[in-house]
Amino acid sequence: MDSLQRRYIPSMSAMRSFEAAARHQSFTLAAKELNLTQSAISRQVKEMEQIVGAQLFRRTGREVILTRAGTRLAADLGSELDNIRRVMMRAVSAGNMNSTLRVATLPTFATLWLIPRLPDFFKKHPDIEISFSTRLEPFDLAQENFDLAIHFGQQNWPNTQMRKFFSERMIPVASPTFVSQQNIQTIKDAKEAPLLHTSSRPTAWHDYLEKIEFEGRPYLTGRYFDQFSMVISAVEASLGIGLLPKYLVEKEISEGHLIVIDDEELVTANSYYCVTPIDQEDDNVESFCSWMIEEASAADS
């Protein structure tokens, strides 16, 4: 870091003092929180004002009010300090950063499939910790500093190694109450039953009904939802029949909350992949990807 950069970067104590004073709108409360004197807070804020070149607080008697410049800085600085706190908490909880895998994953996949299986992974690999962040689209693995990503879609992520661990298989499901009320034995009994759609799979019902040669059934009618988790809740509430990835509803089916309406599955053109930088060699990453492939194989069998 050169002298010019140092000139415009305040001390951590000055940043913390300003952030606390801005959050409390009080030098007194900031001093109490940080276990400093009020005059120390005032000095730290003056340091920040000298570096920024603008007044950050208006002082009216005992009160301090953020200026426009202070408000902008407080918003940006607060989020950055939160990021630093999260980074340090992850480092402390992991103990050894070298053994912590940084994984970017899809939120629904992580919640409904991956996390319930993690106890088995930690039992087999007690020395490996995992830090999860959610991502929905491909990104630069190296730039965002992830060890691996879980990707849904095509095998088209450049400059990476992509290992498929399962295809997307969609099945029609409904609640026992709905099946009883509608007197449904197979999907072809559901000529008038509402279909539940997921916005990210707008043609799924069309493709499925075409595959089973169910003609004359309107496939675009029904209720639309943004997330698979919402469709699952709607199915459980007997709002209609959902066409859902098999892996997402394994638990609900096994516990009797949902019933598979037809054994015919729709295998889509998309799959789930473990994605790593193309030149990466890491035993922990290999262990995690291999474990996921084994789990997916067991679930598919």
Coordinates of C-alpha atoms in Angstrom, one line a residue:
M1 CA 0.0 0.0 0.0
D2 CA 1.6 3.3 -1.1
S3 CA 1.5 6.6 0.9
L4 CA -1.4 8.0 -1.2
Q5 CA -3.6 5.0 -0.4
R6 CA -2.7 5.2 3.3
R7 CA -3.7 8.9 3.3
Y8 CA -7.2 8.0 2.4
I9 CA -7.7 5.0 4.6
P10 CA -8.6 5.8 8.2
S11 CA -7.7 3.6 11.2
M12 CA -10.1 0.8 12.1
S13 CA -10.8 2.5 15.4
A14 CA -11.9 5.7 13.6
M15 CA -14.2 3.7 11.3
R16 CA -15.7 1.8 14.2
S17 CA -16.2 5.0 16.2
F18 CA -17.9 6.8 13.4
E19 CA -20.1 3.8 12.6
A20 CA -21.3 3.5 16.2
A21 CA -21.9 7.2 16.5
A22 CA -23.9 7.2 13.3
R23 CA -25.9 4.2 14.4
H24 CA -26.8 5.7 17.8
Q25 CA -26.9 9.3 16.6
S26 CA -25.0 9.9 19.9
F27 CA -21.3 10.2 20.8
T28 CA -22.2 9.3 24.4
L29 CA -23.8 6.0 23.4
A30 CA -21.0 5.2 20.9
A31 CA -18.5 5.7 23.7
K32 CA -20.4 3.4 26.0
E33 CA -20.6 0.7 23.4
L34 CA -16.9 0.8 22.5
N35 CA -15.7 1.4 26.1
L36 CA -14.1 4.7 25.1
T37 CA -14.4 8.3 26.4
Q38 CA -16.7 10.7 24.6
S39 CA -13.7 12.9 23.7
A40 CA -12.0 9.9 22.1
I41 CA -15.1 9.3 19.9
S42 CA -15.1 13.0 18.9
R43 CA -11.4 12.8 18.0
Q44 CA -12.0 9.7 15.8
V45 CA -14.9 11.3 14.0
K46 CA -12.7 14.4 13.3
E47 CA -10.1 12.1 11.8
M48 CA -12.8 10.7 9.5
E49 CA -14.0 14.2 8.6
Q50 CA -10.4 15.3 7.7
I51 CA -9.9 12.3 5.4
V52 CA -13.4 12.6 3.7
G53 CA -13.0 16.4 3.5
A54 CA -16.6 16.9 4.6
Q55 CA -18.5 17.4 7.8
L56 CA -20.2 14.2 8.8
F57 CA -22.2 15.4 11.8
R58 CA -24.0 18.6 12.7
R59 CA -23.5 19.3 16.3
T60 CA -26.4 21.1 18.0
G61 CA -25.9 21.3 21.7
R62 CA -25.6 17.8 23.1
E63 CA -27.2 16.3 19.9
V64 CA -25.4 15.1 16.8
I65 CA -27.2 14.7 13.5
L66 CA -25.7 13.1 10.4
T67 CA -25.1 15.3 7.4
R68 CA -25.9 14.0 3.9
A69 CA -22.2 13.0 3.5
G70 CA -22.4 11.3 6.8
T71 CA -25.5 9.4 6.0
R72 CA -24.0 8.0 2.8
L73 CA -20.8 7.0 4.5
A74 CA -22.6 5.4 7.4
A75 CA -24.6 3.2 5.1
D76 CA -21.6 2.0 3.1
L77 CA -19.3 1.7 6.1
G78 CA -21.9 -0.2 8.1
S79 CA -22.3 -2.9 5.5
E80 CA -18.5 -3.2 5.0
L81 CA -17.9 -3.6 8.8
D82 CA -20.6 -6.3 8.8
N83 CA -18.8 -8.1 6.1
I84 CA -15.5 -8.0 8.1
R85 CA -17.3 -9.3 11.2
R86 CA -18.8 -12.2 9.2
V87 CA -15.4 -13.0 7.7
M88 CA -13.7 -13.1 11.1
M89 CA -16.6 -15.1 12.6
R90 CA -16.2 -17.7 9.9
A91 CA -12.5 -17.8 10.4
V92 CA -12.8 -18.2 14.2
S93 CA -15.5 -20.9 13.9
A94 CA -13.5 -22.8 11.3
G95 CA -10.4 -22.6 13.4
N96 CA -8.2 -23.4 10.3
M97 CA -9.2 -21.6 7.1
N98 CA -7.2 -24.2 5.1
S99 CA -9.8 -26.8 6.0
T100 CA -12.9 -24.7 5.2
L101 CA -14.6 -25.2 1.9
R102 CA -16.3 -22.1 0.5
V103 CA -19.3 -23.4 -1.4
A104 CA -21.7 -21.4 -3.6
T105 CA -25.0 -23.2 -3.9
L106 CA -28.6 -22.9 -5.0
P107 CA -30.8 -22.0 -2.0
T108 CA -33.6 -24.5 -2.6
F109 CA -31.2 -27.3 -3.4
A110 CA -29.2 -26.6 -0.2
T111 CA -32.3 -26.4 2.0
L112 CA -34.2 -29.4 0.8
W113 CA -31.5 -31.8 -0.4
L114 CA -27.9 -30.9 0.6
I115 CA -28.2 -29.7 4.2
P116 CA -30.3 -32.7 5.5
R117 CA -27.5 -35.0 4.2
L118 CA -24.5 -33.0 5.7
P119 CA -24.4 -35.0 9.0
D120 CA -23.2 -38.0 6.9
F121 CA -20.5 -35.9 5.3
F122 CA -19.2 -34.4 8.5
K123 CA -19.2 -37.9 10.1
K124 CA -17.0 -39.1 7.2
H125 CA -14.8 -36.0 7.1
P126 CA -14.7 -34.4 10.6
D127 CA -11.7 -32.2 9.7
I128 CA -13.5 -30.3 6.9
E129 CA -15.7 -27.3 7.6
I130 CA -18.0 -25.8 5.0
S131 CA -19.1 -22.1 4.5
F132 CA -22.2 -21.7 2.3
S133 CA -23.3 -18.8 0.2
T134 CA -26.2 -18.7 -2.3
R135 CA -25.7 -18.0 -5.9
L136 CA -28.2 -18.5 -8.8
E137 CA -26.1 -17.8 -11.9
P138 CA -22.6 -18.7 -13.1
F139 CA -19.9 -16.3 -11.9
D140 CA -16.1 -16.1 -11.7
L141 CA -15.1 -18.7 -9.1
A142 CA -11.6 -17.3 -8.7
Q143 CA -12.7 -13.7 -8.4
E144 CA -15.4 -14.5 -5.8
N145 CA -13.0 -16.8 -3.9
F146 CA -15.2 -20.0 -3.9
D147 CA -13.7 -23.5 -3.9
L148 CA -16.7 -24.9 -5.7
A149 CA -20.2 -24.2 -6.9
I150 CA -23.3 -26.2 -7.3
H151 CA -24.8 -25.4 -10.7
F152 CA -28.1 -26.3 -12.2
G153 CA -28.5 -26.1 -16.0
Q154 CA -26.3 -27.0 -19.0
Q155 CA -22.7 -28.0 -19.0
N156 CA -21.7 -24.6 -20.3
W157 CA -19.7 -22.8 -17.5
P158 CA -16.4 -21.7 -19.2
N159 CA -13.0 -22.3 -17.6
T160 CA -14.3 -24.8 -15.1
Q161 CA -14.4 -28.5 -14.5
M162 CA -18.1 -29.7 -14.3
R163 CA -19.0 -33.0 -12.7
K164 CA -22.6 -34.0 -13.1
F165 CA -24.2 -35.6 -10.0
F166 CA -27.8 -36.0 -11.2
S167 CA -30.3 -35.1 -13.8
E168 CA -33.5 -33.3 -13.0
R169 CA -36.4 -35.8 -12.8
M170 CA -39.9 -34.2 -12.3
I171 CA -42.9 -36.1 -11.0
P172 CA -46.5 -35.2 -10.4
V173 CA -47.6 -35.1 -6.8
A174 CA -50.6 -34.1 -4.8
S175 CA -51.8 -34.2 -1.2
P176 CA -53.8 -37.3 0.1
T177 CA -56.7 -35.0 0.7
F178 CA -56.7 -33.6 -2.8
V179 CA -56.4 -37.1 -4.3
S180 CA -59.4 -38.2 -2.3
Q181 CA -61.5 -35.2 -3.0
Q182 CA -60.8 -35.4 -6.8
N183 CA -61.0 -39.2 -6.9
I184 CA -57.7 -39.4 -8.8
Q185 CA -56.1 -42.8 -9.5
T186 CA -53.7 -41.7 -12.2
I187 CA -52.7 -38.4 -13.8
K188 CA -55.2 -39.0 -16.6
D189 CA -58.1 -38.7 -14.0
A190 CA -57.1 -35.1 -13.5
K191 CA -58.8 -33.5 -16.5
E192 CA -60.2 -30.7 -14.5
A193 CA -57.8 -30.5 -11.5
P194 CA -55.8 -27.3 -11.1
L195 CA -52.2 -27.6 -12.1
L196 CA -49.5 -25.8 -10.1
H197 CA -46.7 -24.3 -12.1
T198 CA -43.2 -23.0 -11.3
S199 CA -42.3 -19.8 -13.1
S200 CA -38.8 -21.1 -13.9
R201 CA -40.2 -24.2 -15.6
P202 CA -43.1 -22.7 -17.7
T203 CA -43.2 -25.6 -20.2
A204 CA -42.8 -28.4 -17.7
W205 CA -46.5 -29.4 -17.6
H206 CA -46.7 -29.3 -21.4
D207 CA -43.7 -31.5 -21.8
Y208 CA -45.0 -34.0 -19.2
L209 CA -48.5 -34.2 -20.6
E210 CA -47.1 -34.6 -24.1
K211 CA -44.8 -37.4 -22.9
I212 CA -47.7 -39.4 -21.4
E213 CA -49.9 -38.6 -24.4
F214 CA -52.5 -36.9 -22.3
E215 CA -54.4 -35.0 -25.0
G216 CA -57.1 -32.4 -24.5
R217 CA -55.9 -31.3 -21.1
P218 CA -55.2 -27.5 -21.0
Y219 CA -51.6 -27.3 -19.6
L220 CA -51.2 -23.5 -19.2
T221 CA -54.1 -23.1 -16.8
G222 CA -53.6 -23.2 -13.1
R223 CA -51.7 -21.4 -10.5
Y224 CA -48.1 -20.1 -10.8
F225 CA -45.5 -19.7 -8.1
D226 CA -42.0 -18.3 -8.1
Q227 CA -40.2 -20.9 -6.0
F228 CA -40.4 -24.7 -5.7
S229 CA -40.8 -24.3 -2.0
M230 CA -44.0 -22.4 -2.6
V231 CA -45.3 -25.1 -5.0
I232 CA -44.6 -27.7 -2.4
S233 CA -46.6 -25.7 0.2
A234 CA -49.4 -25.2 -2.3
V235 CA -49.5 -28.9 -3.0
E236 CA -49.6 -29.8 0.7
A237 CA -52.5 -27.2 1.1
S238 CA -54.5 -29.2 -1.6
L239 CA -54.4 -26.3 -4.1
G240 CA -53.7 -28.6 -7.0
I241 CA -51.2 -31.0 -8.6
G242 CA -47.5 -30.0 -8.6
L243 CA -44.9 -31.2 -11.1
L244 CA -41.7 -31.1 -9.0
P245 CA -38.1 -32.4 -9.0
K246 CA -38.1 -35.8 -7.4
Y247 CA -35.3 -35.0 -5.0
L248 CA -37.1 -32.0 -3.5
V249 CA -40.1 -34.0 -2.3
E250 CA -38.5 -37.3 -1.2
K251 CA -39.2 -36.5 2.5
E252 CA -42.8 -35.4 2.0
I253 CA -43.5 -38.6 -0.1
S254 CA -41.8 -40.9 2.5
E255 CA -43.8 -39.3 5.3
G256 CA -47.1 -39.6 3.5
H257 CA -47.7 -35.8 3.1
L258 CA -47.6 -36.1 -0.7
I259 CA -48.6 -38.9 -3.1
V260 CA -47.0 -39.6 -6.5
I261 CA -49.9 -39.4 -9.0
D262 CA -48.0 -41.2 -11.8
D263 CA -44.8 -43.2 -12.0
E264 CA -43.8 -41.6 -15.3
E265 CA -41.0 -39.1 -14.8
L266 CA -40.0 -36.1 -17.0
V267 CA -36.3 -35.9 -17.4
T268 CA -35.5 -32.3 -18.4
A269 CA -32.5 -31.1 -20.4
N270 CA -30.9 -29.6 -17.2
S271 CA -28.8 -31.3 -14.6
Y272 CA -26.9 -30.5 -11.4
Y273 CA -23.2 -30.2 -11.4
C274 CA -20.3 -29.8 -9.0
V275 CA -18.2 -27.0 -10.5
T276 CA -14.6 -26.2 -9.7
P277 CA -11.9 -24.0 -11.2
I278 CA -10.3 -25.9 -14.1
D279 CA -6.8 -25.9 -12.7
Q280 CA -7.7 -26.6 -9.1
E281 CA -6.3 -29.6 -7.2
D282 CA -7.7 -29.8 -3.6
D283 CA -8.3 -33.0 -1.7
N284 CA -11.1 -31.5 0.4
V285 CA -13.0 -30.3 -2.7
E286 CA -12.5 -33.8 -4.3
S287 CA -13.9 -35.4 -1.1
F288 CA -17.0 -33.2 -1.1
C289 CA -17.8 -33.6 -4.8
S290 CA -17.3 -37.4 -4.7
W291 CA -19.5 -37.5 -1.6
M292 CA -22.3 -35.6 -3.4
I293 CA -22.1 -37.9 -6.4
E294 CA -22.4 -40.9 -4.2
E295 CA -25.4 -39.4 -2.4
A296 CA -27.1 -38.6 -5.6
S297 CA -26.5 -42.1 -7.0
A298 CA -28.0 -43.6 -3.8
A299 CA -31.0 -41.3 -4.0
D300 CA -31.6 -42.2 -7.7
S301 CA -31.3 -46.0 -7.1

